[in-house]
Amino acid sequence: MDAQPAPETRPCAHCGRDVPQRAGAGRPFRYCRDNDGACQRASRNSRMRHRNAPGLPGQVARTWEAVDRLDQIVETLTEALHAELSPTGVERQLAQLRAETAAQVAAAHGERDEARRADRKSAVQGKRVDLGA
């Protein structure tokens, strides 16, 4: 009978409907997430129509365009960091390095063994020559 807290919401920057937010850290969602990005596209299209307007409306539209680009960059960087710096990502990198190191060690051991065999073979051949003289 534990009552779960209601998820935090913020209004959509385009239509004003409540947009559920993540419980953890991260950037808040500015647009509705249940309509395949329609609100975000509509907002962007509106800004694109106004971006060449003179004065403050044009400046505001251009600023929002820059904010959207920065949001996309942040999302890409966040995904990359989570892939590389999450515990799973770090474990994947460690496993890859361990596999590469094991392969290098195995190759070095093979070269060492081959050198030993060649040395023994040359030593045995050298004794045969001495015995024949």
PDB file of C-alpha atoms in Angstrom, residues 49-60 62:
ATOM      1  CA  ARG A  49       8.753  31.474 -39.922  1.00  0.00           C
ATOM      2  CA  HIS A  50       9.596  34.223 -37.434  1.00  0.00           C
ATOM      3  CA  ARG A  51      13.390  34.024 -37.533  1.00  0.00           C
ATOM      4  CA  ASN A  52      13.701  36.594 -40.329  1.00  0.00           C
ATOM      5  CA  ALA A  53      11.280  38.967 -38.673  1.00  0.00           C
ATOM      6  CA  PRO A  54      12.831  42.304 -37.739  1.00  0.00           C
ATOM      7  CA  GLY A  55      13.459  43.281 -34.147  1.00  0.00           C
ATOM      8  CA  LEU A  56      12.837  41.305 -31.000  1.00  0.00           C
ATOM      9  CA  PRO A  57      10.574  38.558 -32.475  1.00  0.00           C
ATOM     10  CA  GLY A  58      13.288  37.569 -34.943  1.00  0.00           C
ATOM     11  CA  GLN A  59      15.971  37.605 -32.256  1.00  0.00           C
ATOM     12  CA  VAL A  60      13.847  35.444 -29.971  1.00  0.00           C
ATOM     13  CA  ARG A  62      16.879  32.730 -33.639  1.00  0.00           C
TER      14      ARG A  62
END
